[in-house]
PDB file of C-alpha atoms in Angstrom:
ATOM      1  CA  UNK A 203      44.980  13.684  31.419  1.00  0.00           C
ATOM      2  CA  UNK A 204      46.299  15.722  28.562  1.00  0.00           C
ATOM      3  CA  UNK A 205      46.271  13.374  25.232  1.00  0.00           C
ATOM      4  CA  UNK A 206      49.999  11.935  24.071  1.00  0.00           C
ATOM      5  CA  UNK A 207      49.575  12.989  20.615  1.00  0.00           C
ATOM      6  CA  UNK A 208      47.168  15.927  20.703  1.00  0.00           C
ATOM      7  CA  UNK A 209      43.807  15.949  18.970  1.00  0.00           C
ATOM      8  CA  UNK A 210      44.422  18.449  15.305  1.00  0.00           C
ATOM      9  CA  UNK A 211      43.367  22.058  15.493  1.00  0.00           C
ATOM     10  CA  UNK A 212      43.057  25.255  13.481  1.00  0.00           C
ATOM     11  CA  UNK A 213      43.587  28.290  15.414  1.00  0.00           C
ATOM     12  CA  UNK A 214      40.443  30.648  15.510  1.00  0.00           C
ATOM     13  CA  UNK A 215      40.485  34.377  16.914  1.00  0.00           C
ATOM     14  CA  UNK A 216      38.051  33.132  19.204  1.00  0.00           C
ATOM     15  CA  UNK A 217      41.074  30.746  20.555  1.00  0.00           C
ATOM     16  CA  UNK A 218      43.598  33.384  20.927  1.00  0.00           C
ATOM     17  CA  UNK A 219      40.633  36.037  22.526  1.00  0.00           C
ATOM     18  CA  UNK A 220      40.501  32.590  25.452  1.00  0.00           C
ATOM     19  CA  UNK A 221      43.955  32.632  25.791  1.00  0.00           C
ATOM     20  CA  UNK A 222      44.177  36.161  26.248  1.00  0.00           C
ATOM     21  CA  UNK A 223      41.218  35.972  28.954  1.00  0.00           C
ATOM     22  CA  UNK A 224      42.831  33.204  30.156  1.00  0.00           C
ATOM     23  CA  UNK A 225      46.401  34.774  30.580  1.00  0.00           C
ATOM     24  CA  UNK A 226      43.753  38.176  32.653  1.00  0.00           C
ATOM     25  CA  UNK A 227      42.082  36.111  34.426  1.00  0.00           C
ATOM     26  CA  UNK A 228      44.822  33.469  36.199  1.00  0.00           C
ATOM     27  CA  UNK A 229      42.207  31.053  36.407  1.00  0.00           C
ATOM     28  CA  UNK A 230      39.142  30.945  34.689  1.00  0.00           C
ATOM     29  CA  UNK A 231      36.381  28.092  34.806  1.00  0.00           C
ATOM     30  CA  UNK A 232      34.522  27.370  31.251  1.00  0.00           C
ATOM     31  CA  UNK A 233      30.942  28.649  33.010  1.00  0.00           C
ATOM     32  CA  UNK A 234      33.079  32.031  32.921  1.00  0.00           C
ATOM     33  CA  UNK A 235      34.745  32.107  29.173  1.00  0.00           C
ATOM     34  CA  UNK A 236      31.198  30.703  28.191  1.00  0.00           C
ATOM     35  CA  UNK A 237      29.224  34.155  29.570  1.00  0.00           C
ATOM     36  CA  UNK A 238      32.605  36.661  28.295  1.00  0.00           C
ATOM     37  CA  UNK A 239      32.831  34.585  24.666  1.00  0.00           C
ATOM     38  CA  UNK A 240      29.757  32.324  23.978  1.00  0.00           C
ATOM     39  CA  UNK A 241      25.980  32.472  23.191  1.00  0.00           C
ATOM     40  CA  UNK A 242      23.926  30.643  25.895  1.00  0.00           C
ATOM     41  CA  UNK A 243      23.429  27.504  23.400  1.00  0.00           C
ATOM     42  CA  UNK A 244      26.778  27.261  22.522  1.00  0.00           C
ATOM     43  CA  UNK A 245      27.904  25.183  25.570  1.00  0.00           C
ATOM     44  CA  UNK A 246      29.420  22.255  23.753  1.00  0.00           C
ATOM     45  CA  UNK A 247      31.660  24.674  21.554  1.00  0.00           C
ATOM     46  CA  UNK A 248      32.829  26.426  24.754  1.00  0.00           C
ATOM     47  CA  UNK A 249      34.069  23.592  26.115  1.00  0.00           C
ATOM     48  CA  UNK A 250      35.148  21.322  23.124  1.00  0.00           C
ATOM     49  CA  UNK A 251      37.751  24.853  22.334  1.00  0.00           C
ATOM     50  CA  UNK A 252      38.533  24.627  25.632  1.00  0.00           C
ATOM     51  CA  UNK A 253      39.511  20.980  25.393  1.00  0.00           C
ATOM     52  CA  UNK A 254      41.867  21.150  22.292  1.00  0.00           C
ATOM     53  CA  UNK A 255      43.300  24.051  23.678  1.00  0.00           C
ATOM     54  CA  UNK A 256      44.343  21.997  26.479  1.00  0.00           C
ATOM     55  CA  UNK A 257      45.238  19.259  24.962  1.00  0.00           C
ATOM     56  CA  UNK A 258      47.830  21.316  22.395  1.00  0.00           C
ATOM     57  CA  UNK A 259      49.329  22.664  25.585  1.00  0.00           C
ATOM     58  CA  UNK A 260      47.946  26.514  24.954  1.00  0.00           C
ATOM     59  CA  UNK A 261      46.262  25.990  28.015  1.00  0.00           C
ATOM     60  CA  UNK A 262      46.762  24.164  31.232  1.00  0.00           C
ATOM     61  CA  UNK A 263      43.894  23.355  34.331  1.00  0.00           C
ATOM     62  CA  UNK A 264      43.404  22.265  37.636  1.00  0.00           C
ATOM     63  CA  UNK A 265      40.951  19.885  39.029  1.00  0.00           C
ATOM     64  CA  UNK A 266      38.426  21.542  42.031  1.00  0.00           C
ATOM     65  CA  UNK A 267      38.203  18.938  44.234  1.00  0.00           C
ATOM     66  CA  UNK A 268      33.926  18.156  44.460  1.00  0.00           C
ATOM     67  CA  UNK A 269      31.773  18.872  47.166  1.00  0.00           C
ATOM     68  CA  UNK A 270      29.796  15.909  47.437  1.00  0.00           C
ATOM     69  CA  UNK A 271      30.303  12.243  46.323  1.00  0.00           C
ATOM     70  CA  UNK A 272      28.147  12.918  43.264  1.00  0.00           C
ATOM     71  CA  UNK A 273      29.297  14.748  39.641  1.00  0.00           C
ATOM     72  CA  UNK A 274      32.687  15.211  37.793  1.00  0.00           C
ATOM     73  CA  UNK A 275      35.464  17.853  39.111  1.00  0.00           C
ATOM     74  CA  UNK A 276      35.258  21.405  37.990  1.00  0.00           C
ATOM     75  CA  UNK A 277      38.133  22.973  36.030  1.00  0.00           C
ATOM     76  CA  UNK A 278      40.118  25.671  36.567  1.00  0.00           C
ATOM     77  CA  UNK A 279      42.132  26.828  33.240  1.00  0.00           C
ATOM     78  CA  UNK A 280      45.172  28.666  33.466  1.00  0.00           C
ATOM     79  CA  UNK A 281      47.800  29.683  31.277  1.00  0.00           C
ATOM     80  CA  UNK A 282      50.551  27.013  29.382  1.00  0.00           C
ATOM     81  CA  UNK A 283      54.002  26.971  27.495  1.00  0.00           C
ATOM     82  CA  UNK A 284      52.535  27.560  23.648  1.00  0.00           C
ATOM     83  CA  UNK A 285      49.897  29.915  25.470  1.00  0.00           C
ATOM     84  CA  UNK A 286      52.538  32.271  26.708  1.00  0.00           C
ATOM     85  CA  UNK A 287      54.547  32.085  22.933  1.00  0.00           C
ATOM     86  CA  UNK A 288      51.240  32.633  21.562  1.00  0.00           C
ATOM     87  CA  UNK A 289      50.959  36.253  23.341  1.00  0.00           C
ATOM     88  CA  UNK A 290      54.258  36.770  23.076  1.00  0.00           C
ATOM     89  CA  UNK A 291      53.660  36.526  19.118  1.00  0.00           C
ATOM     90  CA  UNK A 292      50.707  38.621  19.023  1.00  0.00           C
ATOM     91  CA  UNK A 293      51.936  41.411  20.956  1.00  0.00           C
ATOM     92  CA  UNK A 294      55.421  41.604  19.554  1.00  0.00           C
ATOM     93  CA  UNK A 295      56.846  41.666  22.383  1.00  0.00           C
ATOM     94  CA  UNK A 296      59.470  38.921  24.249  1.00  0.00           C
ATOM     95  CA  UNK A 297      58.574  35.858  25.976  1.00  0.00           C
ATOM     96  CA  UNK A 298      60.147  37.868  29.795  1.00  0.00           C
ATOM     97  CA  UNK A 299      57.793  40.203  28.953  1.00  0.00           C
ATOM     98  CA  UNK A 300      54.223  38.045  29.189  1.00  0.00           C
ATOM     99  CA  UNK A 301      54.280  38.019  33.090  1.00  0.00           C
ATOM    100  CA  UNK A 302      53.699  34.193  33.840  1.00  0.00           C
ATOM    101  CA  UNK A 303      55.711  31.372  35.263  1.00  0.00           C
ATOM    102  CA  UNK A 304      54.029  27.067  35.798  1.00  0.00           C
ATOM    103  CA  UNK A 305      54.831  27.738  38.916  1.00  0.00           C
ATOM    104  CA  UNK A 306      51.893  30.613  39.204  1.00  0.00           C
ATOM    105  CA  UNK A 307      49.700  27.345  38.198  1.00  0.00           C
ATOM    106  CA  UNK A 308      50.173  25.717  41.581  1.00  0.00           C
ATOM    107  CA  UNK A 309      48.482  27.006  43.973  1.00  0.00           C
ATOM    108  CA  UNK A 310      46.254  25.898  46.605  1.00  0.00           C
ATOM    109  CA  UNK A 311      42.432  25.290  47.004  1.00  0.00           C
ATOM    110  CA  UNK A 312      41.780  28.784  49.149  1.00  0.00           C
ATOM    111  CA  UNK A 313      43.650  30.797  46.714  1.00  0.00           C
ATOM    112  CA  UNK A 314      41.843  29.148  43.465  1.00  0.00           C
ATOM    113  CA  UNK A 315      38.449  29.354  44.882  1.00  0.00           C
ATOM    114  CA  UNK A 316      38.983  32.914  45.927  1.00  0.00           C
ATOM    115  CA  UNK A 317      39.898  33.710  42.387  1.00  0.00           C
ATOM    116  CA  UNK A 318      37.231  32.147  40.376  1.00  0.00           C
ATOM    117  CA  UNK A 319      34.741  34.589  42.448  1.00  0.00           C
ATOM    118  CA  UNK A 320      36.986  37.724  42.275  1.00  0.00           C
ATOM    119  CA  UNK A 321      36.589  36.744  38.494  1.00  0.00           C
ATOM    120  CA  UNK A 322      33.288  35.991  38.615  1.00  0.00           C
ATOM    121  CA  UNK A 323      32.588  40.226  39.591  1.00  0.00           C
ATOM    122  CA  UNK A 324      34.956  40.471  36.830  1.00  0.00           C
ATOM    123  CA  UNK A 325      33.003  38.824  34.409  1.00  0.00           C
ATOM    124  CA  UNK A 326      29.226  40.197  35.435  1.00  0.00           C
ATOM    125  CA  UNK A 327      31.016  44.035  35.211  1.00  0.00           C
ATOM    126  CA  UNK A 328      32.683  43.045  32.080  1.00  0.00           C
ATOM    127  CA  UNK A 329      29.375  42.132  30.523  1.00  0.00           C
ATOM    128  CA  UNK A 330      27.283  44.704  32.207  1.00  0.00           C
ATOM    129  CA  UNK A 331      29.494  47.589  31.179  1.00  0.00           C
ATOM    130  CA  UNK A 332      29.630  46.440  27.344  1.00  0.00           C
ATOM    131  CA  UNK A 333      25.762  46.049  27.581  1.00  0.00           C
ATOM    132  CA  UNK A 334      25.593  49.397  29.063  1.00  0.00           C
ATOM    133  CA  UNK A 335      27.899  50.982  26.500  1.00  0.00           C
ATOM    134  CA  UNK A 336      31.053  51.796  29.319  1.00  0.00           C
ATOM    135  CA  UNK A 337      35.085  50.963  28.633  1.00  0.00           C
ATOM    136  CA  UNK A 338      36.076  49.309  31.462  1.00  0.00           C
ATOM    137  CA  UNK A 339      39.321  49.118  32.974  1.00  0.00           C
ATOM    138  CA  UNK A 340      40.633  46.312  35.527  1.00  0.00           C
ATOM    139  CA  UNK A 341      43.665  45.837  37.698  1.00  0.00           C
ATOM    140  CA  UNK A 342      43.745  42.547  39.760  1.00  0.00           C
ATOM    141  CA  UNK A 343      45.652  42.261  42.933  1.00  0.00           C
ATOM    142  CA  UNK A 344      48.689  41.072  41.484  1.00  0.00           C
ATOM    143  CA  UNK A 345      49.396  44.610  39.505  1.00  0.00           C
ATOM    144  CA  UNK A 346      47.660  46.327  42.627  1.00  0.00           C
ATOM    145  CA  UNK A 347      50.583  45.170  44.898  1.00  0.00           C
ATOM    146  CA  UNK A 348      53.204  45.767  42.683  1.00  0.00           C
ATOM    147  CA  UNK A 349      52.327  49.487  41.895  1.00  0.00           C
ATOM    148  CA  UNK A 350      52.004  52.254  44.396  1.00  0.00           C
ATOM    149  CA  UNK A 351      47.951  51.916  44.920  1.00  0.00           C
ATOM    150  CA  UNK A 352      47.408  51.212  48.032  1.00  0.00           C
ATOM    151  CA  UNK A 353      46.330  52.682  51.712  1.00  0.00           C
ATOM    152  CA  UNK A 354      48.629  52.794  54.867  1.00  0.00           C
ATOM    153  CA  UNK A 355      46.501  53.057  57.854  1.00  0.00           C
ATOM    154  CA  UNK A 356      47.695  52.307  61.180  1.00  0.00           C
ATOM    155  CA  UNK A 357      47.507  48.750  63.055  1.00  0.00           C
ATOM    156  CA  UNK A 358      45.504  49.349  66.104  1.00  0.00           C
ATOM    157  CA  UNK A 359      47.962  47.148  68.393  1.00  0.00           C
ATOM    158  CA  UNK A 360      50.873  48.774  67.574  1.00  0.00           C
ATOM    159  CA  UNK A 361      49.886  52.676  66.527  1.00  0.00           C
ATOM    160  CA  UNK A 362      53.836  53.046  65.321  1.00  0.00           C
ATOM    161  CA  UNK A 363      52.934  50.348  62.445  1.00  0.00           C
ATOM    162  CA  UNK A 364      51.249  50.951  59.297  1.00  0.00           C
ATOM    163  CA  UNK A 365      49.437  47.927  57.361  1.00  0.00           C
ATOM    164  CA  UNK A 366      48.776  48.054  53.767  1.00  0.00           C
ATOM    165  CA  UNK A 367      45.359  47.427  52.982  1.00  0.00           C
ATOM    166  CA  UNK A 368      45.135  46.453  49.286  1.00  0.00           C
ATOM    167  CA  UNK A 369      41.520  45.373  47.295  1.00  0.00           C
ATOM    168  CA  UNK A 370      40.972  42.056  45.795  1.00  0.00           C
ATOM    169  CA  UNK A 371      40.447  44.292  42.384  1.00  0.00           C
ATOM    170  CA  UNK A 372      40.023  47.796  41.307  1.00  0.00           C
ATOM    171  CA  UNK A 373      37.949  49.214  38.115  1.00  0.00           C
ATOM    172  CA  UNK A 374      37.252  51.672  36.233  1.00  0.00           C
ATOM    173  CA  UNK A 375      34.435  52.584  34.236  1.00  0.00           C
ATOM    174  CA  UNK A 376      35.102  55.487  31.600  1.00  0.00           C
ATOM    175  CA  UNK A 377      31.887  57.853  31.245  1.00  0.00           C
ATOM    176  CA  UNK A 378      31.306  60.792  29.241  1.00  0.00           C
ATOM    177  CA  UNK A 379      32.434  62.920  32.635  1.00  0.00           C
ATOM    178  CA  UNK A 380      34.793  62.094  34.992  1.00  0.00           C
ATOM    179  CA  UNK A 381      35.572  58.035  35.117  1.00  0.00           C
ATOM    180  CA  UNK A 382      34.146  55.992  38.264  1.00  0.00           C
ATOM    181  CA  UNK A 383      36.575  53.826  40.250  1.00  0.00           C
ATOM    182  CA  UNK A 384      35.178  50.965  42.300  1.00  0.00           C
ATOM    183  CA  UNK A 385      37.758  48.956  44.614  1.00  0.00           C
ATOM    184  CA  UNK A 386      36.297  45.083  44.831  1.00  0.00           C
ATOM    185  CA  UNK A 387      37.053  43.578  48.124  1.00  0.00           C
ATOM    186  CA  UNK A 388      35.342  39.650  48.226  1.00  0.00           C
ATOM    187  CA  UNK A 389      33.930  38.513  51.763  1.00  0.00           C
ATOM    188  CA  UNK A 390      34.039  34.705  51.759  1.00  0.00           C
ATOM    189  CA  UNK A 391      33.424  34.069  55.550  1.00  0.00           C
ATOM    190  CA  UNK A 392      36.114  32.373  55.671  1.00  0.00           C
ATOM    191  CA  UNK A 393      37.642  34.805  58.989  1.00  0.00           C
ATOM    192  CA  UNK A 394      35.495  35.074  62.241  1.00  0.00           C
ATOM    193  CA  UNK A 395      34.033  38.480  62.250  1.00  0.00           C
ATOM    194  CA  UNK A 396      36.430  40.167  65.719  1.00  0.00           C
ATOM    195  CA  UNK A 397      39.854  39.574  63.691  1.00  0.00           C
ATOM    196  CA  UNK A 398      38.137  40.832  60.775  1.00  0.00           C
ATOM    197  CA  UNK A 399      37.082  43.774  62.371  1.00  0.00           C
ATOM    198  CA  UNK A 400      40.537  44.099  63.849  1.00  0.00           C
TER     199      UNK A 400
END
């Protein structure tokens, strides 16, 4: 549980680069701020800045429930209240304007799950495109519903109905030419392959 009276801490750009990933991400698991943030050895620092984040109230997280009787939960962290001012500092703009509610930290097991791995391809591109000396440019579902980008095509039961059809993610990777756009769709085999197909 988050601490009464919060353990002291000094503020480090490293901080406010989690909380930005953080506020991207939705929900993040330290494995994931450790490979976008942290050397390899630096596991204990990962999480201990993880940990007084939370427990100032920058950050908030939700338990995974385990999958065998054995080990401690996994965390999922997610945006909180001084988390939100925080951004809302940096980029000068209003508190309306950082686009997160606590209610967008309740949600249930399916959904979580199926965003850690969206933002697990997230994470590898992220990496690999730095390594590889490309900008890259994401847009998660969220944005992808709200805007314009997405394809009509018609529901084979009923040919007068159109069904939107809109990717898990969408990037872009900025080359020297024109930039490449990859839509990320993740199969968790969690539907029976003949309403998939459908």
């Amino acid at each position: 549980k988050r601490a009464g009276s919060p353990p002291p801490m000094q503020l480090t750009p490293r901080d406010e680069q989690i909380v930005q990933w953080v506020y991207e991400l939705r929900f993040t698991t330290q494995e994931q701020m450790q490979q976008l943030l942290f050397s390899p050895s630096t596991a204990s620092s990962c999480k201990r800045r993880l940990t007084l984040l939370y427990h100032n109230s920058y950050i908030d997280r939700r338990l995974l429930p385990l999958r065998s009787r054995f080990g401690a939960n996994r965390a999922a962290y997610c945006l909180d209240r001084k988390g939100k001012e925080l951004l809302a500092f940096r980029t000068g703009t209003g508190l309306a304007q950082i686009g997160w509610r606590p209610v967008d930290n309740d949600r249930e097991l399916y959904f979580l799950e199926h965003m850690l791995s969206t933002n697990q391809v997230r994470v590898c591109a992220t990496i690999a495109a730095t390594e590889q000396g490309f900008d890259l440019s994401w847009v998660d579902e969220r944005a992808l519903k709200a805007t314009a980008m997405r394809d009509l095509v018609r529901d084979p039961k009923n040919r007068e109905t159109k069904l939107a059809v809109i990717p898990d993610g969408y990037f872009q990777l900025a080359t020297d030419s024109t930039p490449l756009g990859f839509a990320v769709e993740l199969d968790r085999g969690t539907v029976e392959e003949k309403p998939f197909k459908t």
